[in-house]
PQR file with spaces between the fields and no chain letter, atoms N, CA, C, O and H, PARSE charges and radii, in Angstrom:
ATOM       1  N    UNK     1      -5.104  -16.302   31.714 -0.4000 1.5000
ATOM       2  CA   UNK     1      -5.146  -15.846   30.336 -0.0000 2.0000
ATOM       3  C    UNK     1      -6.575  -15.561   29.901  0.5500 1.7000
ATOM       4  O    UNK     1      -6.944  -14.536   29.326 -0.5500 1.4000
ATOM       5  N    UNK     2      -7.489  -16.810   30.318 -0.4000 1.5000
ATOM       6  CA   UNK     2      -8.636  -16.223   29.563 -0.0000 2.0000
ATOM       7  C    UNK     2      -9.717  -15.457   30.568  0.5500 1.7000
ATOM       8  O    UNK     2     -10.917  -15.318   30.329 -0.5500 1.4000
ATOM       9  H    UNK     2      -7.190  -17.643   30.784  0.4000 1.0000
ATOM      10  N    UNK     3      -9.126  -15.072   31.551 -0.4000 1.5000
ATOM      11  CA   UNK     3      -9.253  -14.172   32.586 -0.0000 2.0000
ATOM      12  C    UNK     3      -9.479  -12.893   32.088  0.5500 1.7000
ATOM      13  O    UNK     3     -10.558  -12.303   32.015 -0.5500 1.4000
ATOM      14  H    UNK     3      -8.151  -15.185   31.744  0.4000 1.0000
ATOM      15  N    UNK     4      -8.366  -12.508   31.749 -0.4000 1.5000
ATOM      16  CA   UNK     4      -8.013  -11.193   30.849 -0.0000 2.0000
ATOM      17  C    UNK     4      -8.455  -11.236   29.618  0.5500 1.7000
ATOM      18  O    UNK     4      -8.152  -10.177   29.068 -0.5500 1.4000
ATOM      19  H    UNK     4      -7.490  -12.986   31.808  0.4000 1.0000
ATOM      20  N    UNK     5      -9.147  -12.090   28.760 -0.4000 1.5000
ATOM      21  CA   UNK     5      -9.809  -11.690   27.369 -0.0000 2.0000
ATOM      22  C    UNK     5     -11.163  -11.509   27.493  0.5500 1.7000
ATOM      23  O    UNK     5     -11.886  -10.869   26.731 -0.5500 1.4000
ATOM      24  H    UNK     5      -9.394  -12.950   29.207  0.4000 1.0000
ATOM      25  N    UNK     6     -11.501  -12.155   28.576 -0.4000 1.5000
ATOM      26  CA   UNK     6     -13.256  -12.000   29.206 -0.0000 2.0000
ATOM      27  C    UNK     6     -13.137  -11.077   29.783  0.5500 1.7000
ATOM      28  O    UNK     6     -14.346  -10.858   29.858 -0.5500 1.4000
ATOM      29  H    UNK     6     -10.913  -12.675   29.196  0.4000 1.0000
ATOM      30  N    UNK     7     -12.573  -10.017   30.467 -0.4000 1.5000
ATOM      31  CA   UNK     7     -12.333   -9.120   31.440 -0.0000 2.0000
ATOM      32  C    UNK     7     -13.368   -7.781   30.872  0.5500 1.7000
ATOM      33  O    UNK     7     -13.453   -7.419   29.699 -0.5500 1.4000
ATOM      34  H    UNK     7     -11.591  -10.195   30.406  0.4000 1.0000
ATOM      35  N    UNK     8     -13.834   -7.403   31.621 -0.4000 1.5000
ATOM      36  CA   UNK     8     -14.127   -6.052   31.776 -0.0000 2.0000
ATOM      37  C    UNK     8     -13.912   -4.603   30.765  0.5500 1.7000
ATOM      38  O    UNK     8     -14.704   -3.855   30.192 -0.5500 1.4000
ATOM      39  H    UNK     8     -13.765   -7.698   32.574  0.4000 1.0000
ATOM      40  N    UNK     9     -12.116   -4.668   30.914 -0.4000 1.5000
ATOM      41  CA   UNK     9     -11.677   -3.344   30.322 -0.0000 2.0000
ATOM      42  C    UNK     9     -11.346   -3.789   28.936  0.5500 1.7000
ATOM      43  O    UNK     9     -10.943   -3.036   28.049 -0.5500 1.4000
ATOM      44  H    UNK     9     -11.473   -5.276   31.379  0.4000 1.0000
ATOM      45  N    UNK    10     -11.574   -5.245   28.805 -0.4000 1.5000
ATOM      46  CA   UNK    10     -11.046   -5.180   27.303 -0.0000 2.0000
ATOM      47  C    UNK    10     -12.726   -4.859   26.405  0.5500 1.7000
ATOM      48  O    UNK    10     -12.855   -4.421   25.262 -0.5500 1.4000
ATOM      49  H    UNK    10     -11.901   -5.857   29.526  0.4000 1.0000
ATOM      50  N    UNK    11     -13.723   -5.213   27.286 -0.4000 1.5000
ATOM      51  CA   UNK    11     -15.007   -5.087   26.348 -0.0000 2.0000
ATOM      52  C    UNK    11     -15.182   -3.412   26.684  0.5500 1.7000
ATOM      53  O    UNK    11     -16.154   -3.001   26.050 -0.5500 1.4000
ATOM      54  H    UNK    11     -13.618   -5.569   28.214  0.4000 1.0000
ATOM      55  N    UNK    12     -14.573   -2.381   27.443 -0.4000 1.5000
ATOM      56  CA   UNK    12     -14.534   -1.115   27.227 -0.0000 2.0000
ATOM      57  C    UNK    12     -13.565   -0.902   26.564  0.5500 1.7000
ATOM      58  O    UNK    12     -13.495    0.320   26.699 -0.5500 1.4000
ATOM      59  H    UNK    12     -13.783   -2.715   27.958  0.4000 1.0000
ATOM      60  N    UNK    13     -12.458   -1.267   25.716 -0.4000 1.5000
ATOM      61  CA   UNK    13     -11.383   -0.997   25.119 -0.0000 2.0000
ATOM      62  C    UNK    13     -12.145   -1.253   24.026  0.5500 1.7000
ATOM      63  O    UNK    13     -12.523   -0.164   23.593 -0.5500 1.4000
ATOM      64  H    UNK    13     -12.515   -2.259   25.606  0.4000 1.0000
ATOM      65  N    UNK    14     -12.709   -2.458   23.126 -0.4000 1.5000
ATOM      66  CA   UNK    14     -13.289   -3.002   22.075 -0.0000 2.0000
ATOM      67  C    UNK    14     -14.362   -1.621   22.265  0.5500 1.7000
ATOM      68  O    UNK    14     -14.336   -0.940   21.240 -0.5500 1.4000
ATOM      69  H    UNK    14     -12.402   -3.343   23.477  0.4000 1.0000
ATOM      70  N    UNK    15     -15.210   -1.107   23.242 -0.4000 1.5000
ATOM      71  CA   UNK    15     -16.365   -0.351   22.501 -0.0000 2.0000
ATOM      72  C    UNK    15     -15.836    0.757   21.952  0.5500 1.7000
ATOM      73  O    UNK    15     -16.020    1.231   20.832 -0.5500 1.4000
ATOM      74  H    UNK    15     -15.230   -1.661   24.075  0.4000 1.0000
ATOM      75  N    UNK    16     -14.943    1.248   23.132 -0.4000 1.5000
ATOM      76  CA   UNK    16     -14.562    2.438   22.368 -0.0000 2.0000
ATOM      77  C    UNK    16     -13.545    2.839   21.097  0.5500 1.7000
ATOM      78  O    UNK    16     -13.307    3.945   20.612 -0.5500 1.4000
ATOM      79  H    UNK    16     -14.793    0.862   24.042  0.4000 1.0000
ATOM      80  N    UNK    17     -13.046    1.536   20.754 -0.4000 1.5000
ATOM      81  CA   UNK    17     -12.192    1.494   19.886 -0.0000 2.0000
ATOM      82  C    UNK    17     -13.532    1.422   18.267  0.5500 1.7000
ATOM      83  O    UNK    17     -13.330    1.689   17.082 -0.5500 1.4000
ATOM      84  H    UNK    17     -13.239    0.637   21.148  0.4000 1.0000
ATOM      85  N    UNK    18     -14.705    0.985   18.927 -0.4000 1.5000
ATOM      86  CA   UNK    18     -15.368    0.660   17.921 -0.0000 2.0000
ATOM      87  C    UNK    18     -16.291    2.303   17.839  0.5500 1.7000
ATOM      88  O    UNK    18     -16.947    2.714   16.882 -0.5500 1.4000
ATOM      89  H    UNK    18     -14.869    0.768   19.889  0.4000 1.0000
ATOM      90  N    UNK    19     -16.119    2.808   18.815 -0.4000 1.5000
ATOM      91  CA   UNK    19     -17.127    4.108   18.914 -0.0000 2.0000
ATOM      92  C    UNK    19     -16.210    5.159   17.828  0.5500 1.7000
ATOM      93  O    UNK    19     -16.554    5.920   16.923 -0.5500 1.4000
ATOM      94  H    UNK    19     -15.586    2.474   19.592  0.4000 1.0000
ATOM      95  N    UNK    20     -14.781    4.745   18.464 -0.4000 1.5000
ATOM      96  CA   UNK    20     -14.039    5.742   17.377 -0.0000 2.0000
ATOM      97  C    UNK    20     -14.072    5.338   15.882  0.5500 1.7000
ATOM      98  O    UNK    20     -13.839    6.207   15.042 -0.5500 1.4000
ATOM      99  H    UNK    20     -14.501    4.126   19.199  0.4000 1.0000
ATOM     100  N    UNK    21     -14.281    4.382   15.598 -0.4000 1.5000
ATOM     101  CA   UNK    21     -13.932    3.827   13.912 -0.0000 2.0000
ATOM     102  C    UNK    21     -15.720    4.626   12.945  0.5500 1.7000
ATOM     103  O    UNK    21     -15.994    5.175   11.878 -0.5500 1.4000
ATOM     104  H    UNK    21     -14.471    3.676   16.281  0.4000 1.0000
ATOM     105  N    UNK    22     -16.340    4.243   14.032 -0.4000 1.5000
ATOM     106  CA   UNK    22     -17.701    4.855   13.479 -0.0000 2.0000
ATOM     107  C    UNK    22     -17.674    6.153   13.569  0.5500 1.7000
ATOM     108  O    UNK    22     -18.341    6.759   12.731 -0.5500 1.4000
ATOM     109  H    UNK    22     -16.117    3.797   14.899  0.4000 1.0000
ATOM     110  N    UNK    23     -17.185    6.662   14.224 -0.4000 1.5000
ATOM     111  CA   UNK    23     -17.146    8.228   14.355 -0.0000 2.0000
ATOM     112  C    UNK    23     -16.048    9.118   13.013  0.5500 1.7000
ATOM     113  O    UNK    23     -16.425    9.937   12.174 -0.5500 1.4000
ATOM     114  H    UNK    23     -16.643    6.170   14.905  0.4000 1.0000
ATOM     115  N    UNK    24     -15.103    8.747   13.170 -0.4000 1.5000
ATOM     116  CA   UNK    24     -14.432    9.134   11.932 -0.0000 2.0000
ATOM     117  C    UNK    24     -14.447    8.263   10.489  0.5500 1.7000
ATOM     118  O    UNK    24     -13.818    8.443    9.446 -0.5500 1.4000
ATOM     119  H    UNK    24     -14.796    8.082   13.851  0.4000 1.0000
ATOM     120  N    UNK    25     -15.226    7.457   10.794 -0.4000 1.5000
ATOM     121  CA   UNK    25     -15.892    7.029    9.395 -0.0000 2.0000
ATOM     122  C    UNK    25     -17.190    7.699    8.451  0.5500 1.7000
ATOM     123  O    UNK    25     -17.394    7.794    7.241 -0.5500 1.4000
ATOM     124  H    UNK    25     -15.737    7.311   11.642  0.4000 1.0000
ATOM     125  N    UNK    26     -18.020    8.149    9.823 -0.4000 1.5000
ATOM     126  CA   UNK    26     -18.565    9.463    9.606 -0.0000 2.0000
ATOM     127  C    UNK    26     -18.110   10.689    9.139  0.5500 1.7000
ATOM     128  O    UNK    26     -18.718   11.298    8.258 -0.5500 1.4000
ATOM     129  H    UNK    26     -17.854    8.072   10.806  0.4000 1.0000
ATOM     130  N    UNK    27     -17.049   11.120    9.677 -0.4000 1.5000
ATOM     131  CA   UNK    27     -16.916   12.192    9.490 -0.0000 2.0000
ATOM     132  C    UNK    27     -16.271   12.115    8.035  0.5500 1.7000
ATOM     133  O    UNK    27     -16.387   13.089    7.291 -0.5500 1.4000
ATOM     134  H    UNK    27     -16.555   10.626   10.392  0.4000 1.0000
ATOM     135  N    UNK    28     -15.693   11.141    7.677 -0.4000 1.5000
ATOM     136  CA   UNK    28     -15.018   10.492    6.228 -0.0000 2.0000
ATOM     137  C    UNK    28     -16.080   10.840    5.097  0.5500 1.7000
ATOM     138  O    UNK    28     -15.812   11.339    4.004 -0.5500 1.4000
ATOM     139  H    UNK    28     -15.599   10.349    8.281  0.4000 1.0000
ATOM     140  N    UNK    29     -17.588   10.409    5.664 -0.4000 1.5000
ATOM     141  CA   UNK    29     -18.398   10.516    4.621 -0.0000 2.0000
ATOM     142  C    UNK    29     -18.980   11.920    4.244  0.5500 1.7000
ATOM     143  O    UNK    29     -19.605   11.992    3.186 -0.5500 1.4000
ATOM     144  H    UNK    29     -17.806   10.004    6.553  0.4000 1.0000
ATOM     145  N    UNK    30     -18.824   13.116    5.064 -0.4000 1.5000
ATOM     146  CA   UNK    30     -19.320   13.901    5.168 -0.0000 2.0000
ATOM     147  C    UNK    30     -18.939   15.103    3.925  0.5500 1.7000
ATOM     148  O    UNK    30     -19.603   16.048    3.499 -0.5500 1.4000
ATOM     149  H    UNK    30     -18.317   13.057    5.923  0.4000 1.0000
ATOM     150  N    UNK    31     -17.208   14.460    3.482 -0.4000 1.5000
ATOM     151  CA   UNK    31     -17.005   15.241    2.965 -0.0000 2.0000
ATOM     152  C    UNK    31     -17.399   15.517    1.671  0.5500 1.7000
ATOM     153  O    UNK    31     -18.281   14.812    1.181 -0.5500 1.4000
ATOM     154  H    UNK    31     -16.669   13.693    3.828  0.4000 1.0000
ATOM     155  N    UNK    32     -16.733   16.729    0.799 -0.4000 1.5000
ATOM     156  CA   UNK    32     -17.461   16.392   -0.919 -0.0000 2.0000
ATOM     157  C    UNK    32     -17.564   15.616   -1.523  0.5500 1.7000
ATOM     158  O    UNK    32     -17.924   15.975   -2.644 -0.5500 1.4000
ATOM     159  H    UNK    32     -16.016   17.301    1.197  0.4000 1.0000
ATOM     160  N    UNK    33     -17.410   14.368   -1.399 -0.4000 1.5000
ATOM     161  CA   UNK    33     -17.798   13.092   -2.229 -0.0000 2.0000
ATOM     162  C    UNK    33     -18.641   12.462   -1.646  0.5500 1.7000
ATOM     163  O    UNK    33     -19.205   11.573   -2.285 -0.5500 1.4000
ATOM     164  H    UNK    33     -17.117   14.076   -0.488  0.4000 1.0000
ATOM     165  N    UNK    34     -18.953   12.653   -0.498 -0.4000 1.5000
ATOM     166  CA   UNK    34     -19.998   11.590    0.049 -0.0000 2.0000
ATOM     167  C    UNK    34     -19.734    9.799    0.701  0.5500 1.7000
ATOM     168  O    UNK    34     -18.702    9.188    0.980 -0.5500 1.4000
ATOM     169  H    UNK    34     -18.495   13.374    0.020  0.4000 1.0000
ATOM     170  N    UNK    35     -20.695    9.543    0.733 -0.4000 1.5000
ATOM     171  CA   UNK    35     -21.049    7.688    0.538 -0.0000 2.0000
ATOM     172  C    UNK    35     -20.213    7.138   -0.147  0.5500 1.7000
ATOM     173  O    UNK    35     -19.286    6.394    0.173 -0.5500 1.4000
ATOM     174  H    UNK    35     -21.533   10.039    0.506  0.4000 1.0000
ATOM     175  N    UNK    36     -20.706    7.690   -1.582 -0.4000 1.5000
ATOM     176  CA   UNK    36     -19.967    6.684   -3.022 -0.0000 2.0000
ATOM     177  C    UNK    36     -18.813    7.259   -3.099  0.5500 1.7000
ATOM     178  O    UNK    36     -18.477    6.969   -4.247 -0.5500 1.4000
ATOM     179  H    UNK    36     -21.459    8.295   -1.842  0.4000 1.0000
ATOM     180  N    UNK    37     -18.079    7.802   -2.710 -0.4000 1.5000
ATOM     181  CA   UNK    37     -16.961    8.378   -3.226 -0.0000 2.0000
ATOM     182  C    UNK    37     -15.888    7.821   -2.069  0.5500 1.7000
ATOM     183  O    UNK    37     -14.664    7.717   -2.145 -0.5500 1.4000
ATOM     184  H    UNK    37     -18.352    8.037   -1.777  0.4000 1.0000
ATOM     185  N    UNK    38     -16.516    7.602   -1.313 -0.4000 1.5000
ATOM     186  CA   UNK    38     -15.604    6.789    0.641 -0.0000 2.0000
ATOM     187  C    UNK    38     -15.365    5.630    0.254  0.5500 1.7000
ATOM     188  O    UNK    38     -14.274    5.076    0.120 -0.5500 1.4000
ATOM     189  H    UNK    38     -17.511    7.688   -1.252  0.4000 1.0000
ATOM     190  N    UNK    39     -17.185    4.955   -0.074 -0.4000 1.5000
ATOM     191  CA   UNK    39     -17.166    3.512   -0.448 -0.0000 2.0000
ATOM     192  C    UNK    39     -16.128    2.863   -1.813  0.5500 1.7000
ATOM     193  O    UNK    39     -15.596    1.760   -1.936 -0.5500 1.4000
ATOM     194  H    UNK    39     -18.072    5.406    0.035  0.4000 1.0000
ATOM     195  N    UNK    40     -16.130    4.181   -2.799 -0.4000 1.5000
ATOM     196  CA   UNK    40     -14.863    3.751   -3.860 -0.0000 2.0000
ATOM     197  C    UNK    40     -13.479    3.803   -3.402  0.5500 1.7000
ATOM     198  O    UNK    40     -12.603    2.998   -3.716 -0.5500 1.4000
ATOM     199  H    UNK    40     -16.563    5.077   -2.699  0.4000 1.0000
ATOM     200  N    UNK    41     -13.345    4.853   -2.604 -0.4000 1.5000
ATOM     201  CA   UNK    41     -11.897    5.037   -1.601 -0.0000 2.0000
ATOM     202  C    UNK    41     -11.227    3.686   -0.871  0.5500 1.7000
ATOM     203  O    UNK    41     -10.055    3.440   -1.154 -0.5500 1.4000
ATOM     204  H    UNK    41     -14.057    5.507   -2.349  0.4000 1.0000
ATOM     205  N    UNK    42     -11.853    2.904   -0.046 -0.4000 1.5000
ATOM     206  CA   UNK    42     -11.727    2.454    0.545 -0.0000 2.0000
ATOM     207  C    UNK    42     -11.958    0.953   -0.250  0.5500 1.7000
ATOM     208  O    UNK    42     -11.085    0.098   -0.403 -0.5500 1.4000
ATOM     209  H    UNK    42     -12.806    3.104    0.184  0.4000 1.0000
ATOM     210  N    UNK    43     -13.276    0.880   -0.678 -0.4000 1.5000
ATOM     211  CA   UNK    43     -13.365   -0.895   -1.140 -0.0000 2.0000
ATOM     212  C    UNK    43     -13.914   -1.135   -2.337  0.5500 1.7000
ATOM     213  O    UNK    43     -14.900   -1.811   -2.631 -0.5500 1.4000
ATOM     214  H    UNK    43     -13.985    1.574   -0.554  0.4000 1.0000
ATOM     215  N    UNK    44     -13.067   -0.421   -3.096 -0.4000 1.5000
ATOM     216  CA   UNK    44     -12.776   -0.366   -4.511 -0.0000 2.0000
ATOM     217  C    UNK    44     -11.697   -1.665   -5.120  0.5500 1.7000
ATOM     218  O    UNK    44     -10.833   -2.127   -4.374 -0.5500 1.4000
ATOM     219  H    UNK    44     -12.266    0.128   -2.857  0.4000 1.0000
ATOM     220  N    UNK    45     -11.841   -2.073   -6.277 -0.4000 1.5000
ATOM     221  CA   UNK    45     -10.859   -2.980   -6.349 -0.0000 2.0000
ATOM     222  C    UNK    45      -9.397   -2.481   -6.666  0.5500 1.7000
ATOM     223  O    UNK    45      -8.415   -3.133   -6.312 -0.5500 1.4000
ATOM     224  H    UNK    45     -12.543   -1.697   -6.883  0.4000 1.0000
ATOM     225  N    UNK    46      -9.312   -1.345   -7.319 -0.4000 1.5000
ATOM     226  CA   UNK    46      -7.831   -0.698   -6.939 -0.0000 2.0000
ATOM     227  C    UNK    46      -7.411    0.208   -5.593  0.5500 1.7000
ATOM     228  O    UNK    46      -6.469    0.987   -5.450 -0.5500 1.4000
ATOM     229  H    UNK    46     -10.110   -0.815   -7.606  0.4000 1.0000
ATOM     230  N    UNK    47      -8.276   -0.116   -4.831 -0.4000 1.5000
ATOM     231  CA   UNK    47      -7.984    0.309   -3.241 -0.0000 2.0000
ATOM     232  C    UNK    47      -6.696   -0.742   -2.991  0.5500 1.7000
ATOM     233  O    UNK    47      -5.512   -0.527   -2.731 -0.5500 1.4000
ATOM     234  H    UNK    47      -9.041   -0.749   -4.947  0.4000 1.0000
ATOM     235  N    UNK    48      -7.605   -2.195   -3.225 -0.4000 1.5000
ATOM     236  CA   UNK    48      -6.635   -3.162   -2.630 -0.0000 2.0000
ATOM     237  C    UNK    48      -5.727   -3.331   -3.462  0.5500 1.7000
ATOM     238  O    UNK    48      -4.676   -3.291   -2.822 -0.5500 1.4000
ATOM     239  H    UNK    48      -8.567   -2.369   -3.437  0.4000 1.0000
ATOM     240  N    UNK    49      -5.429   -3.566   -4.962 -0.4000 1.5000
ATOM     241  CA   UNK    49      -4.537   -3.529   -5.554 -0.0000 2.0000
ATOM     242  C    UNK    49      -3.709   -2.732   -5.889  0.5500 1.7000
ATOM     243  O    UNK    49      -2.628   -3.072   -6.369 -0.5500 1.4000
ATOM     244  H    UNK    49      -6.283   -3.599   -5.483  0.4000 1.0000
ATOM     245  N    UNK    50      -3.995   -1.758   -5.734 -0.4000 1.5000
ATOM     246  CA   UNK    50      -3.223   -0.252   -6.227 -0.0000 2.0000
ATOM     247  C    UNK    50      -3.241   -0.358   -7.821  0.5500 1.7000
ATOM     248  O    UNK    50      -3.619   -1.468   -8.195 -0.5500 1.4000
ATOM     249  H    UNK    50      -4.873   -1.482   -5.344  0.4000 1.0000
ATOM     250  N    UNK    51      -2.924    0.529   -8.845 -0.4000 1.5000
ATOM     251  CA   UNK    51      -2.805    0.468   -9.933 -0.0000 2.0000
ATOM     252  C    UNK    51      -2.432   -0.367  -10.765  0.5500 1.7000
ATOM     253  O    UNK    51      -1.206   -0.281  -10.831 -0.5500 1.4000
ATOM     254  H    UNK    51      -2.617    1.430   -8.541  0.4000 1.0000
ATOM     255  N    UNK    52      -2.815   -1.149  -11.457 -0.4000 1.5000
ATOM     256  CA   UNK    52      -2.115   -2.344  -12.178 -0.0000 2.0000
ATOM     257  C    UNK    52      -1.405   -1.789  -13.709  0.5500 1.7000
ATOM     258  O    UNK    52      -2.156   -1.001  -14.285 -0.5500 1.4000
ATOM     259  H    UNK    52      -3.812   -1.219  -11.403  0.4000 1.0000
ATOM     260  N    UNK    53      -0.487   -1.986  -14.228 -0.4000 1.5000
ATOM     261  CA   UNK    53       0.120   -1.688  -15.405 -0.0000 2.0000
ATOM     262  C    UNK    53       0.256   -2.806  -16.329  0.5500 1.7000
ATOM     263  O    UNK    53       0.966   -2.835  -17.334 -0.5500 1.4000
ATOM     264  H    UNK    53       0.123   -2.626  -13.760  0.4000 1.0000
ATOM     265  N    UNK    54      -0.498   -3.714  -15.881 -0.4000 1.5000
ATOM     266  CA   UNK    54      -0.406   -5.091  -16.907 -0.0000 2.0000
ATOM     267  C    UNK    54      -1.043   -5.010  -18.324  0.5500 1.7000
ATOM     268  O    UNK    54      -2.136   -4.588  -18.702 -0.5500 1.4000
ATOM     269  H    UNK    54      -1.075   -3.690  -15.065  0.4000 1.0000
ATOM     270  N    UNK    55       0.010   -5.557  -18.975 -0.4000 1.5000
ATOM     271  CA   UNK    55      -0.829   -5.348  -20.475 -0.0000 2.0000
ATOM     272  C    UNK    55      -0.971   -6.686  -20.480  0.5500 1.7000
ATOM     273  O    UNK    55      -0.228   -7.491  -19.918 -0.5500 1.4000
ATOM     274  H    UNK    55       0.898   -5.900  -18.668  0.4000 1.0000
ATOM     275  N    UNK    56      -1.990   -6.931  -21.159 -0.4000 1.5000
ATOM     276  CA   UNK    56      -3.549   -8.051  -21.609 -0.0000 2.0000
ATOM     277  C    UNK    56      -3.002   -8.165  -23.321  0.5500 1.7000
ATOM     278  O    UNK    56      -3.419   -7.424  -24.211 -0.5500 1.4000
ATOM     279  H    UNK    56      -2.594   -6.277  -21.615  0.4000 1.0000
ATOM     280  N    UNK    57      -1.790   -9.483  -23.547 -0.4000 1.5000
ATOM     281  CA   UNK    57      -2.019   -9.496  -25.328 -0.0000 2.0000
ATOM     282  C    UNK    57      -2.743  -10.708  -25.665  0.5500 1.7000
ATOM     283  O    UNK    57      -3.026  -10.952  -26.838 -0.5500 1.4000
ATOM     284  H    UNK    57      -1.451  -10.086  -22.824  0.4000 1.0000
């Protein structure tokens, strides 16, 4: 078992899994909004919540 988590192809599986996340995270930023407009997309607090409709009496 821990044969296979130390192994070889999993630390080439992890890079390239990590080469791809940076790569189209890039390309994410590139578009007309930029930086701030990805960074609100993504880790914004209604990213994670989605819309709230709560009324506050």
């Amino acid at each position: 078992m821990f044969a296979f988590i130390g192994g070889f192809h999993v630390a080439i599986v992890s890079m390239v899994l990590l080469l791809l996340l940076t790569w189209l995270s890039t390309l994410e930023q590139t578009g007309p909004g930029g930086l701030y407009w990805t960074l609100k997309k993504y880790f914004s607090f209604d990213a994670l919540c989605g819309e709230t409709d709560f009324e506050w009496s």
